[in-house]
PDB file of C-alpha atoms in Angstrom:
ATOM      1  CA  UNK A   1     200.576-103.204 -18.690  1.00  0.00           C
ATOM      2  CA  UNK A   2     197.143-101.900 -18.050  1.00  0.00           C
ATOM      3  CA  UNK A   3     193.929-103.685 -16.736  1.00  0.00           C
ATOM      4  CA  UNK A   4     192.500-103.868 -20.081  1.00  0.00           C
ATOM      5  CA  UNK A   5     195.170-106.036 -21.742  1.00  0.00           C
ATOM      6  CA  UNK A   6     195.676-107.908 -18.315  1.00  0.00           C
ATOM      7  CA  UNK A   7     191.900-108.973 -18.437  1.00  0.00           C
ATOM      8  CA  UNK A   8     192.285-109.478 -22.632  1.00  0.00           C
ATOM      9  CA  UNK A   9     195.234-111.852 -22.727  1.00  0.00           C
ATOM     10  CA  UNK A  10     193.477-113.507 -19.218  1.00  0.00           C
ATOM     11  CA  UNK A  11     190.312-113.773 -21.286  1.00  0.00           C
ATOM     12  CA  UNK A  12     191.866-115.129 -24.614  1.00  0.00           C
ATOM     13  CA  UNK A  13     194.181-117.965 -22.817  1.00  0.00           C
ATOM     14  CA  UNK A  14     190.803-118.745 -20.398  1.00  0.00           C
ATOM     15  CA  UNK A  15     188.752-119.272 -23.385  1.00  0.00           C
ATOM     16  CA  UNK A  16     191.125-121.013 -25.843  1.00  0.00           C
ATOM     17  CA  UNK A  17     191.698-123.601 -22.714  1.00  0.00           C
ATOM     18  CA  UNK A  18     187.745-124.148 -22.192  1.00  0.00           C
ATOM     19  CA  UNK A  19     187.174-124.098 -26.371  1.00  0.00           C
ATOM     20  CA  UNK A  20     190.004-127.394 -26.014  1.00  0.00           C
ATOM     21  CA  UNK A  21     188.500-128.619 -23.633  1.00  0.00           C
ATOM     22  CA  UNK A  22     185.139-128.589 -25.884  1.00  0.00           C
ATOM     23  CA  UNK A  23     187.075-130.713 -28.063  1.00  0.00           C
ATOM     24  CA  UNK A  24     189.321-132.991 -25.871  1.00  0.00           C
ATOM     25  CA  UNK A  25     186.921-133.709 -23.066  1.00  0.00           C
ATOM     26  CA  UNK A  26     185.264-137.305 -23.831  1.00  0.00           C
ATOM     27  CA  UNK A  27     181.562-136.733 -22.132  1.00  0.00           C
ATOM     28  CA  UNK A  28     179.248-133.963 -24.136  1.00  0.00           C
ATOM     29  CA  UNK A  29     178.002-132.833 -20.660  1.00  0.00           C
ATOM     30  CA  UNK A  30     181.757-131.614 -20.494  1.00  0.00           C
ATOM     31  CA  UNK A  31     181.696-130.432 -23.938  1.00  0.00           C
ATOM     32  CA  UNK A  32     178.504-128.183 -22.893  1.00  0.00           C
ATOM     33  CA  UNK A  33     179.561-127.111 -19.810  1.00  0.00           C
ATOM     34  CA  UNK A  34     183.531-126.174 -21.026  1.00  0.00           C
ATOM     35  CA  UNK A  35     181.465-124.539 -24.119  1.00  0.00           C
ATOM     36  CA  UNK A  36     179.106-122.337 -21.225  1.00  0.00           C
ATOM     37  CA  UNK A  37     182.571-121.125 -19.673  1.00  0.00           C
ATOM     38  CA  UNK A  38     184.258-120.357 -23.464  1.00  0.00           C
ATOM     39  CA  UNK A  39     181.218-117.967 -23.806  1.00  0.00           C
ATOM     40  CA  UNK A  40     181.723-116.182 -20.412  1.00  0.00           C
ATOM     41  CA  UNK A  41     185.150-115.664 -21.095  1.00  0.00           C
ATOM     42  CA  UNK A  42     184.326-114.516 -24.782  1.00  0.00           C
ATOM     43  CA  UNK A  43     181.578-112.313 -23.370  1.00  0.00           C
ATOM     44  CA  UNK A  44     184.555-110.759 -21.066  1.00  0.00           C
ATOM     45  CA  UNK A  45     186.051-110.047 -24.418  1.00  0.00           C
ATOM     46  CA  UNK A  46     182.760-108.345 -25.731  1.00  0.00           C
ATOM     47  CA  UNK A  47     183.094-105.720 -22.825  1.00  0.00           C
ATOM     48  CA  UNK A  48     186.340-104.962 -23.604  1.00  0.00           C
ATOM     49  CA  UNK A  49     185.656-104.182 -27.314  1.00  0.00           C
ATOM     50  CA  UNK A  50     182.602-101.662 -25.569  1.00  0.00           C
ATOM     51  CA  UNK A  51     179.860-103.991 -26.915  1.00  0.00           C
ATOM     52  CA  UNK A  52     178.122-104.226 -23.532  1.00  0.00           C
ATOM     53  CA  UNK A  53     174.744-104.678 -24.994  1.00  0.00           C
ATOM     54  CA  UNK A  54     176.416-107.745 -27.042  1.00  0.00           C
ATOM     55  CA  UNK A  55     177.899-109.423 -23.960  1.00  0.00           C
ATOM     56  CA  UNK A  56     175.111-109.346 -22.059  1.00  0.00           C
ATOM     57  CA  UNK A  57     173.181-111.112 -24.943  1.00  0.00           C
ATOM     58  CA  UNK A  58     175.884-113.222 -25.015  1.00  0.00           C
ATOM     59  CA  UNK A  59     175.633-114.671 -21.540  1.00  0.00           C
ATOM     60  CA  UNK A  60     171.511-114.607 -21.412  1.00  0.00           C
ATOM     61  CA  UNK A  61     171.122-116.530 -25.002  1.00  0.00           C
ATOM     62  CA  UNK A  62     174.080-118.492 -25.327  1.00  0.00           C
ATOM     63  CA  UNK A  63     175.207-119.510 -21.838  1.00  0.00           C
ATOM     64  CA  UNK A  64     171.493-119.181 -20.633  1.00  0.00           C
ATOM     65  CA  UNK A  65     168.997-120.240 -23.061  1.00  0.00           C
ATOM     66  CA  UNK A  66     171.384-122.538 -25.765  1.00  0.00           C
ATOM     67  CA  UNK A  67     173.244-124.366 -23.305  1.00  0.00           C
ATOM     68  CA  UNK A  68     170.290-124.788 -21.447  1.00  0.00           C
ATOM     69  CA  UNK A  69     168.538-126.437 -24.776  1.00  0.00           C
ATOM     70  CA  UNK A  70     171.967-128.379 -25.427  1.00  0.00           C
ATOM     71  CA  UNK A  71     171.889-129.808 -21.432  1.00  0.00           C
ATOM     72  CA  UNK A  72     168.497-130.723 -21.819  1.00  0.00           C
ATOM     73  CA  UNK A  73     169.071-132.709 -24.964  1.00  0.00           C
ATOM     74  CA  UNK A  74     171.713-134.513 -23.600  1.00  0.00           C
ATOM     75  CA  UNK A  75     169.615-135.163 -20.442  1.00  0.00           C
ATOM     76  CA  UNK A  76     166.675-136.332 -22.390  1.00  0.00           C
ATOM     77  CA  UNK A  77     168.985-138.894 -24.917  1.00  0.00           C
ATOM     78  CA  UNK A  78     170.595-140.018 -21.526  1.00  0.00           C
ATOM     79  CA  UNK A  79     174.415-139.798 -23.027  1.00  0.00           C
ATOM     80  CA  UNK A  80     176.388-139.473 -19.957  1.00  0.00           C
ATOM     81  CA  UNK A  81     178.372-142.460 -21.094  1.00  0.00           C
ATOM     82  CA  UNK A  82     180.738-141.738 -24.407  1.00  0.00           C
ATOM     83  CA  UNK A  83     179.622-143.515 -27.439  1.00  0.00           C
ATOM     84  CA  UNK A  84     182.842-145.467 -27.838  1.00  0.00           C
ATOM     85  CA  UNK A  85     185.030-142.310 -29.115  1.00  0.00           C
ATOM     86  CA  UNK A  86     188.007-143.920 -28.708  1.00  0.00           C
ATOM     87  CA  UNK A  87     191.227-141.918 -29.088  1.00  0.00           C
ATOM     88  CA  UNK A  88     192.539-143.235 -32.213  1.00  0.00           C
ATOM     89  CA  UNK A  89     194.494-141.573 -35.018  1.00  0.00           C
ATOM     90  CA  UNK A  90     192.510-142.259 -38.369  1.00  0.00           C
ATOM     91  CA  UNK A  91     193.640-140.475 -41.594  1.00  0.00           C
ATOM     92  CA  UNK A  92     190.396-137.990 -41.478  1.00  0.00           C
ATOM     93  CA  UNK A  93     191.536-136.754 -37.835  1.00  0.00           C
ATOM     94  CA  UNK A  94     194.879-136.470 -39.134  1.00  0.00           C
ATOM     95  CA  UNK A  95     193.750-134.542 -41.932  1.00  0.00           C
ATOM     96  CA  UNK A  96     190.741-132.592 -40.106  1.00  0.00           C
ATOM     97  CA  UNK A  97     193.913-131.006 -37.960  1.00  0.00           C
ATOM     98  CA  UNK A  98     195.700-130.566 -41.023  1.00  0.00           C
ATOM     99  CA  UNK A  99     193.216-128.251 -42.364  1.00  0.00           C
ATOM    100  CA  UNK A 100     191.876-126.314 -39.088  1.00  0.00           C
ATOM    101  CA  UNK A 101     196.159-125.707 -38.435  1.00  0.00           C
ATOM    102  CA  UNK A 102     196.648-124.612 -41.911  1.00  0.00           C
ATOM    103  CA  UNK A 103     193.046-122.643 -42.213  1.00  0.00           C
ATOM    104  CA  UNK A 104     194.713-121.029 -38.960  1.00  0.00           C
ATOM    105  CA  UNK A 105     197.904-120.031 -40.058  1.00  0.00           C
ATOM    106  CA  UNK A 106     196.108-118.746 -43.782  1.00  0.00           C
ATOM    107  CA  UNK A 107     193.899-116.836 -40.980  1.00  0.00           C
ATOM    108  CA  UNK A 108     196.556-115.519 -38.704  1.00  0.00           C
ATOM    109  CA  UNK A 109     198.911-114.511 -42.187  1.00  0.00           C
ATOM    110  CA  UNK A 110     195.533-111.926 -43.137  1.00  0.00           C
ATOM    111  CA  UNK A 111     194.781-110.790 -39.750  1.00  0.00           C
ATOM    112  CA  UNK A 112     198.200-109.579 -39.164  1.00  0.00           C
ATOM    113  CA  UNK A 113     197.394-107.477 -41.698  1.00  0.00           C
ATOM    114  CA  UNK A 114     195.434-105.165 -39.851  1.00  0.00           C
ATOM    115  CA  UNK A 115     197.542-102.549 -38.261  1.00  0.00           C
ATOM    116  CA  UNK A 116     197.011 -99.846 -35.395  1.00  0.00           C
ATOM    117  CA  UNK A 117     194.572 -99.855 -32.371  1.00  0.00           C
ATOM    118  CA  UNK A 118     191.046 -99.154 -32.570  1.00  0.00           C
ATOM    119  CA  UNK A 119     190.242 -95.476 -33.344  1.00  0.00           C
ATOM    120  CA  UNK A 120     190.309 -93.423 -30.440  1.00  0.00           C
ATOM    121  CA  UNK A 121     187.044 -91.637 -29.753  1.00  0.00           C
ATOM    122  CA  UNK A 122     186.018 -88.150 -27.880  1.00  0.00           C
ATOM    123  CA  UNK A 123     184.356 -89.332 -24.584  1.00  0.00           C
ATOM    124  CA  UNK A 124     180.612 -88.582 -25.274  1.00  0.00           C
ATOM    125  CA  UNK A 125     180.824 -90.808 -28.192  1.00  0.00           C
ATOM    126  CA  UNK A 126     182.652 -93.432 -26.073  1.00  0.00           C
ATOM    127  CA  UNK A 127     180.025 -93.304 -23.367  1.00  0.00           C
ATOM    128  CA  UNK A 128     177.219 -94.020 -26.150  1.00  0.00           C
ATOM    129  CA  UNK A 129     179.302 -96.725 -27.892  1.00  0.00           C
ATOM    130  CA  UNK A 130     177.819-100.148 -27.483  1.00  0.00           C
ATOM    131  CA  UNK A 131     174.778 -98.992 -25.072  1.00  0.00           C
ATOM    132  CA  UNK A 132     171.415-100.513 -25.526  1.00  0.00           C
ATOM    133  CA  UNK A 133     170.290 -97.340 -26.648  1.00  0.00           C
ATOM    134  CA  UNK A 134     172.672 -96.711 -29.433  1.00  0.00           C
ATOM    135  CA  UNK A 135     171.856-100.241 -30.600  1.00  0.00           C
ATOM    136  CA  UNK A 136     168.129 -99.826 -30.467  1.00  0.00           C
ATOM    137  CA  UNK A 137     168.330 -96.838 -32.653  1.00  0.00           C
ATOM    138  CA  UNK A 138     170.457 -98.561 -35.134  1.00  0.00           C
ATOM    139  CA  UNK A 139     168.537-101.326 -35.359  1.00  0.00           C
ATOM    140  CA  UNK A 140     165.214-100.113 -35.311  1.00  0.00           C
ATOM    141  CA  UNK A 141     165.769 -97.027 -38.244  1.00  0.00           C
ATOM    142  CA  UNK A 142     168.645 -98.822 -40.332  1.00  0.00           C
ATOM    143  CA  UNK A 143     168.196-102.345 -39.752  1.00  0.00           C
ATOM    144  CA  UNK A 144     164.344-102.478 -39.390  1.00  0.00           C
ATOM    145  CA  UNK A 145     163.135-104.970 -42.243  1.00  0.00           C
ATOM    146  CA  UNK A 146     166.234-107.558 -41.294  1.00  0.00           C
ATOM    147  CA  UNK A 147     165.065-107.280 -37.456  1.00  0.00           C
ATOM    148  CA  UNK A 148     161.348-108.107 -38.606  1.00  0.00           C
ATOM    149  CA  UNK A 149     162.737-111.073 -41.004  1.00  0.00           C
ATOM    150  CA  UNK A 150     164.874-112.539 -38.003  1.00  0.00           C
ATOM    151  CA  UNK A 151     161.668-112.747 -35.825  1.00  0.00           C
ATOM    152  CA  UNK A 152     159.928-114.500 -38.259  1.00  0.00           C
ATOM    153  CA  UNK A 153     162.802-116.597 -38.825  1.00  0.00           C
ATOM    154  CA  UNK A 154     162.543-117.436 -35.183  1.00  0.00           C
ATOM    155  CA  UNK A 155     158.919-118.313 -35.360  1.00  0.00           C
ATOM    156  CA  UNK A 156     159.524-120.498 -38.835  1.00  0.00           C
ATOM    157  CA  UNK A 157     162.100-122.254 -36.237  1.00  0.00           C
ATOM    158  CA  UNK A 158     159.997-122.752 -33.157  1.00  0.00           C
ATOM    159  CA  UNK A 159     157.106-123.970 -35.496  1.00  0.00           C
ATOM    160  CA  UNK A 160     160.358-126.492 -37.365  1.00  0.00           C
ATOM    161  CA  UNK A 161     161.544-127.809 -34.047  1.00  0.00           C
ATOM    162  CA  UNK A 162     157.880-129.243 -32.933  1.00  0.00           C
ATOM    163  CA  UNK A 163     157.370-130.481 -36.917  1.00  0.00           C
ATOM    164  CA  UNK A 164     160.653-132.641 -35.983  1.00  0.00           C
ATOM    165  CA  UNK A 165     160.952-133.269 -32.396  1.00  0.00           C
ATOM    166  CA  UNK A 166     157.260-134.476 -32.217  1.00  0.00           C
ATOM    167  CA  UNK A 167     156.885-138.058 -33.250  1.00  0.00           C
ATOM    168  CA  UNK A 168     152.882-137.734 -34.341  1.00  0.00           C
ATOM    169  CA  UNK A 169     151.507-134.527 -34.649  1.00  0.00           C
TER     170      UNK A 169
ATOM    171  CA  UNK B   1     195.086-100.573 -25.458  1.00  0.00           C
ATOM    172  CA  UNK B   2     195.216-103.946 -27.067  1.00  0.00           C
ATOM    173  CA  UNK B   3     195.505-103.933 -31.268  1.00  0.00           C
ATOM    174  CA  UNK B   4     192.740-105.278 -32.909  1.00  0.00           C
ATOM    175  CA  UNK B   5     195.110-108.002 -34.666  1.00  0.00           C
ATOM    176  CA  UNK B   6     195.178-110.145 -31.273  1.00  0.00           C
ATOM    177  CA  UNK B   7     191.088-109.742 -30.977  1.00  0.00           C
ATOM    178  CA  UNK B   8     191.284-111.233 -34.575  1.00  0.00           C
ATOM    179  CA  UNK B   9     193.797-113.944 -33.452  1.00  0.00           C
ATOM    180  CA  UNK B  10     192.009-114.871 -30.901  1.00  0.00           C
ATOM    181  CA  UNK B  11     188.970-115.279 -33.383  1.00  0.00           C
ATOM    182  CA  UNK B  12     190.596-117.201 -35.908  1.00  0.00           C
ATOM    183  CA  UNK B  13     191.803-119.376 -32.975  1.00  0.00           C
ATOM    184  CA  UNK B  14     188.650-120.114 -31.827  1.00  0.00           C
ATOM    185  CA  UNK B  15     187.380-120.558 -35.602  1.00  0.00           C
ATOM    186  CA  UNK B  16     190.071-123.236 -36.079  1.00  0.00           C
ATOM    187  CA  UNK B  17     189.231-124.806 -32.844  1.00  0.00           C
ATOM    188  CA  UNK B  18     185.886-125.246 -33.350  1.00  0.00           C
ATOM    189  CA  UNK B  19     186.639-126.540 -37.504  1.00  0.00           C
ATOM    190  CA  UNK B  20     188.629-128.711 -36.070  1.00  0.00           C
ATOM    191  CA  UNK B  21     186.319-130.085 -33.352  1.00  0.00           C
ATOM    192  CA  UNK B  22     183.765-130.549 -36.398  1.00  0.00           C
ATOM    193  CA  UNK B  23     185.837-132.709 -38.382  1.00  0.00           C
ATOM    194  CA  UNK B  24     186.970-134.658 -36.024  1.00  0.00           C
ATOM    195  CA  UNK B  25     184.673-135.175 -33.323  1.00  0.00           C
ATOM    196  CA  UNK B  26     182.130-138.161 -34.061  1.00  0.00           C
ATOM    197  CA  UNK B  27     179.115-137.198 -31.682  1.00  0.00           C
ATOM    198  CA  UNK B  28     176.955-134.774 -33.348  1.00  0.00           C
ATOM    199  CA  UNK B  29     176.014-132.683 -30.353  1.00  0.00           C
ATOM    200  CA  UNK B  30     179.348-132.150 -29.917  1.00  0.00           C
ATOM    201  CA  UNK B  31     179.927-131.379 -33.617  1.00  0.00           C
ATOM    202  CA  UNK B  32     177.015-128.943 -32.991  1.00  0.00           C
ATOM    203  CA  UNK B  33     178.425-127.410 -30.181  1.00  0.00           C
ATOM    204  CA  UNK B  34     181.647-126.543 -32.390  1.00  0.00           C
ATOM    205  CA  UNK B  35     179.424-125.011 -34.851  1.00  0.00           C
ATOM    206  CA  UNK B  36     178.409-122.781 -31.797  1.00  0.00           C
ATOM    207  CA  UNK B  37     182.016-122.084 -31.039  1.00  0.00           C
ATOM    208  CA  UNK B  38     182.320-121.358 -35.003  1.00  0.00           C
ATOM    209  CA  UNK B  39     179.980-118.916 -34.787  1.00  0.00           C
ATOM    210  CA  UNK B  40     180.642-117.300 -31.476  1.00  0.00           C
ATOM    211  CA  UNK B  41     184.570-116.332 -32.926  1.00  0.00           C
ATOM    212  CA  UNK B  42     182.769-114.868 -36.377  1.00  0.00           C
ATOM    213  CA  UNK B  43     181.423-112.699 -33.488  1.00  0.00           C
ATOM    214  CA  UNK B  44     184.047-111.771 -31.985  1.00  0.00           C
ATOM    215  CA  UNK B  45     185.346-110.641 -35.377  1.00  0.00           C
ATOM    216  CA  UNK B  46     182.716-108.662 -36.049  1.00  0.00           C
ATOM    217  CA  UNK B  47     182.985-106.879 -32.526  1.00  0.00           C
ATOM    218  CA  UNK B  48     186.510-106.382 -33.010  1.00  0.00           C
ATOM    219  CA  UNK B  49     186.139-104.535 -36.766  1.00  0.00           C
ATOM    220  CA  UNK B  50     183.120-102.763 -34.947  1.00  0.00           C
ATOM    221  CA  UNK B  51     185.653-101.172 -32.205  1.00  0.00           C
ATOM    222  CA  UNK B  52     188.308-100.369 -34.603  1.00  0.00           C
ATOM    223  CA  UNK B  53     186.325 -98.509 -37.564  1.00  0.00           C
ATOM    224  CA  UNK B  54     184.293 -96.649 -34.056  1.00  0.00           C
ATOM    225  CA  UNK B  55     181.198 -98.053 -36.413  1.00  0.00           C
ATOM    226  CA  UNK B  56     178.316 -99.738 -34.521  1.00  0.00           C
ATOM    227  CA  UNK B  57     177.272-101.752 -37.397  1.00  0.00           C
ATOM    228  CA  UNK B  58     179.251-104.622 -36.389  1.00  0.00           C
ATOM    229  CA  UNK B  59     176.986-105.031 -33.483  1.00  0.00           C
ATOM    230  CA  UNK B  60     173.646-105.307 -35.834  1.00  0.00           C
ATOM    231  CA  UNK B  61     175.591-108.253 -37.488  1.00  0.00           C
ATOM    232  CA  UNK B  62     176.458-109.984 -34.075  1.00  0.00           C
ATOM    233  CA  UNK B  63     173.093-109.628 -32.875  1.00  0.00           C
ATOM    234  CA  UNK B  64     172.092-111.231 -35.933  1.00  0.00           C
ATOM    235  CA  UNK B  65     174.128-113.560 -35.393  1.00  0.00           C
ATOM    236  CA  UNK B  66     173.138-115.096 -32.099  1.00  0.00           C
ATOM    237  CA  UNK B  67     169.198-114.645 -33.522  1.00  0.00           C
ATOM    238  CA  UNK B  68     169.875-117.002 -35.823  1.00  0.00           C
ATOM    239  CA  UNK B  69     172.308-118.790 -33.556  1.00  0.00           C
ATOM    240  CA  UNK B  70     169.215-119.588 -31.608  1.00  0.00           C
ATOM    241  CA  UNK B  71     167.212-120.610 -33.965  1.00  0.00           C
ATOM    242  CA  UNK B  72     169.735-123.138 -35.659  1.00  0.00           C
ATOM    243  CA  UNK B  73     170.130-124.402 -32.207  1.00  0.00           C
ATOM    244  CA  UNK B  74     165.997-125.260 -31.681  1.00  0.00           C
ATOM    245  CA  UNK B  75     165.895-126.538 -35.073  1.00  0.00           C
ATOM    246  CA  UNK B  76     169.345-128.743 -34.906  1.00  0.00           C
ATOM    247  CA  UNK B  77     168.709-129.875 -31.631  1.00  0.00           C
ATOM    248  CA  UNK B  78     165.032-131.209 -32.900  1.00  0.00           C
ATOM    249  CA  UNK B  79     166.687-133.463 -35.757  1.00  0.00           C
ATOM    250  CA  UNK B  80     169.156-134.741 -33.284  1.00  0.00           C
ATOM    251  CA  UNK B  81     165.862-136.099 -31.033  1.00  0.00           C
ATOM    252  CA  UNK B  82     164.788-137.131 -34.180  1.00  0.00           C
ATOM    253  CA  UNK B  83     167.575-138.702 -35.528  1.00  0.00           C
ATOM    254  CA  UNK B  84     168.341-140.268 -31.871  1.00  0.00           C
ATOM    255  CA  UNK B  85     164.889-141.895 -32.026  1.00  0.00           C
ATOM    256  CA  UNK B  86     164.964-143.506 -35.100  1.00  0.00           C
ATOM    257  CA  UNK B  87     168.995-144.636 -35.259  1.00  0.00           C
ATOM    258  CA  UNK B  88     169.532-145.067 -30.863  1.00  0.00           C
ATOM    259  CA  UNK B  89     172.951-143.202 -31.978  1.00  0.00           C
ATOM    260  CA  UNK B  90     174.227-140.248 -32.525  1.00  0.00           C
ATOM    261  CA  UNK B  91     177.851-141.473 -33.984  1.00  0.00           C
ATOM    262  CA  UNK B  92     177.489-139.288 -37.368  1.00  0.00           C
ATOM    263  CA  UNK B  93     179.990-142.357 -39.168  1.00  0.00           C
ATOM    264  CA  UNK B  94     177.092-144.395 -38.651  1.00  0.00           C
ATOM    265  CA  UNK B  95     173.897-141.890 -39.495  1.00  0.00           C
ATOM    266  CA  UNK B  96     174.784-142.284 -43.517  1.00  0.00           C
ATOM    267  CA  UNK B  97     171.810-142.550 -45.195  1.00  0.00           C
ATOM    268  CA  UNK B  98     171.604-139.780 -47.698  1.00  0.00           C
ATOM    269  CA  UNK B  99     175.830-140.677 -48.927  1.00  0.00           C
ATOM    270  CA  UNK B 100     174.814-142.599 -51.984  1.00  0.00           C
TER     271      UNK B 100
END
């Protein structure tokens, strides 16, 4: 047992038990702040797969700048209290689990699928996998057009959020 | 080293989790908050075929993936306000306007 599958299965169990807790917990300021830890954990899991660059966006978007929007939100619609979500077994829980346990096991029966490790690399290319550099270059020769559409995606969104946040413009 | 079959797992875990917290959670942050979740394991899977192929394309997608993450979130988060405003409730049974 090395360190890295130590940290992996400690990573995995971690953020399975926060993503429940997403779920379970009754007040959405739980939900948020279980959902912050689920993308530390998963962000542990980034490094391990050598996307370093990914995890690092990882924790300053999603743990920083999302979860800050969803805490804010919930701030601003005052919802500590729970809005009556009472713990009751209705037919379209019953069959929402149902689905998400049999979309997992269809999921799981693929996966297995997928044999060996991941490819074993000499140890220049292992020191450039992931890095911010290797990604820039992809990104800005192969991926160029896409990387210019997302950023005006982003500014079609900022301009959408004010449209329909904003109650007279 | 750990396979890349448990980094999938783990994904399709999280994927099911977060399904599952969609269809049967009845406050629509937290519904969107699953959708995060959703997404976030769809990551992971890309990462994971990313390290196993040695192909950094993977990463282009995940990056992707949280852009438009973000932007989902700014524009969801603005039609719950909205929706908050004009309903005082954000119980999705009872926001059911557009069902006939």
């Amino acid at each position: 047992m090395n360190a890295e599958v130590v940290l992996f299965y400690a990573f995995a169990v971690l953020a399975l038990l926060s993503a429940g807790m997403v779920i379970a917990s009754r007040s959405p300021i739980n939900s948020a702040l279980s959902l912050v830890a689920t993308f530390f954990f998963l962000a542990g899991t980034y490094v391990l797969l050598l996307a370093h660059t990914i995890a690092v966006l990882q924790v300053l978007v999603y743990a920083g700048a999302i979860m800050v929007l969803f805490l804010f939100v919930i701030m601003l619609l005052n919802l500590t209290e729970t809005e009556g979500e009472r713990a009751k077994v209705t037919f379209g829980r019953v069959a929402g689990a149902l689905a998400a346990v049999s979309l997992f096991a269809l999921l799981a029966l693929v996966v297995m699928g997928v044999k060996g490790a991941p490819t074993a690399m000499a140890t220049a290319e292992l020191a450039r996998f992931g890095t911010l550099a290797a990604l820039g270059q992809t990104l800005y020769t192969e991926w160029l057009l896409p990387f210019e559409a997302v950023s005006l995606l982003l500014l079609v969104a900022i301009v959408g959020a004010v449209v329909v946040a904003k109650a007279r413009i | 080293m750990v396979p890349t079959s448990n980094y999938l797992l783990l994904a399709a875990a999280l994927f099911c989790m977060g399904m599952l917290g969609v269809l049967v959670r009845r406050n629509a942050l937290v519904v969107f908050m699953c959708v995060e979740l959703m997404l976030n394991a769809s990551n992971l899977t890309f990462l994971a075929f990313a390290r196993h192929r040695g192909d950094m394309t993977g990463h282009i997608s995940a990056f992707f993936v949280i852009a438009v993450a973000a932007a989902e979130a700014a524009i969801g988060l603005a039609i719950v306000i909205a929706v908050f405003r004009s309903r005082g409730t954000l119980n999705v049974d009872d926001i059911r306007t557009m069902r006939h």
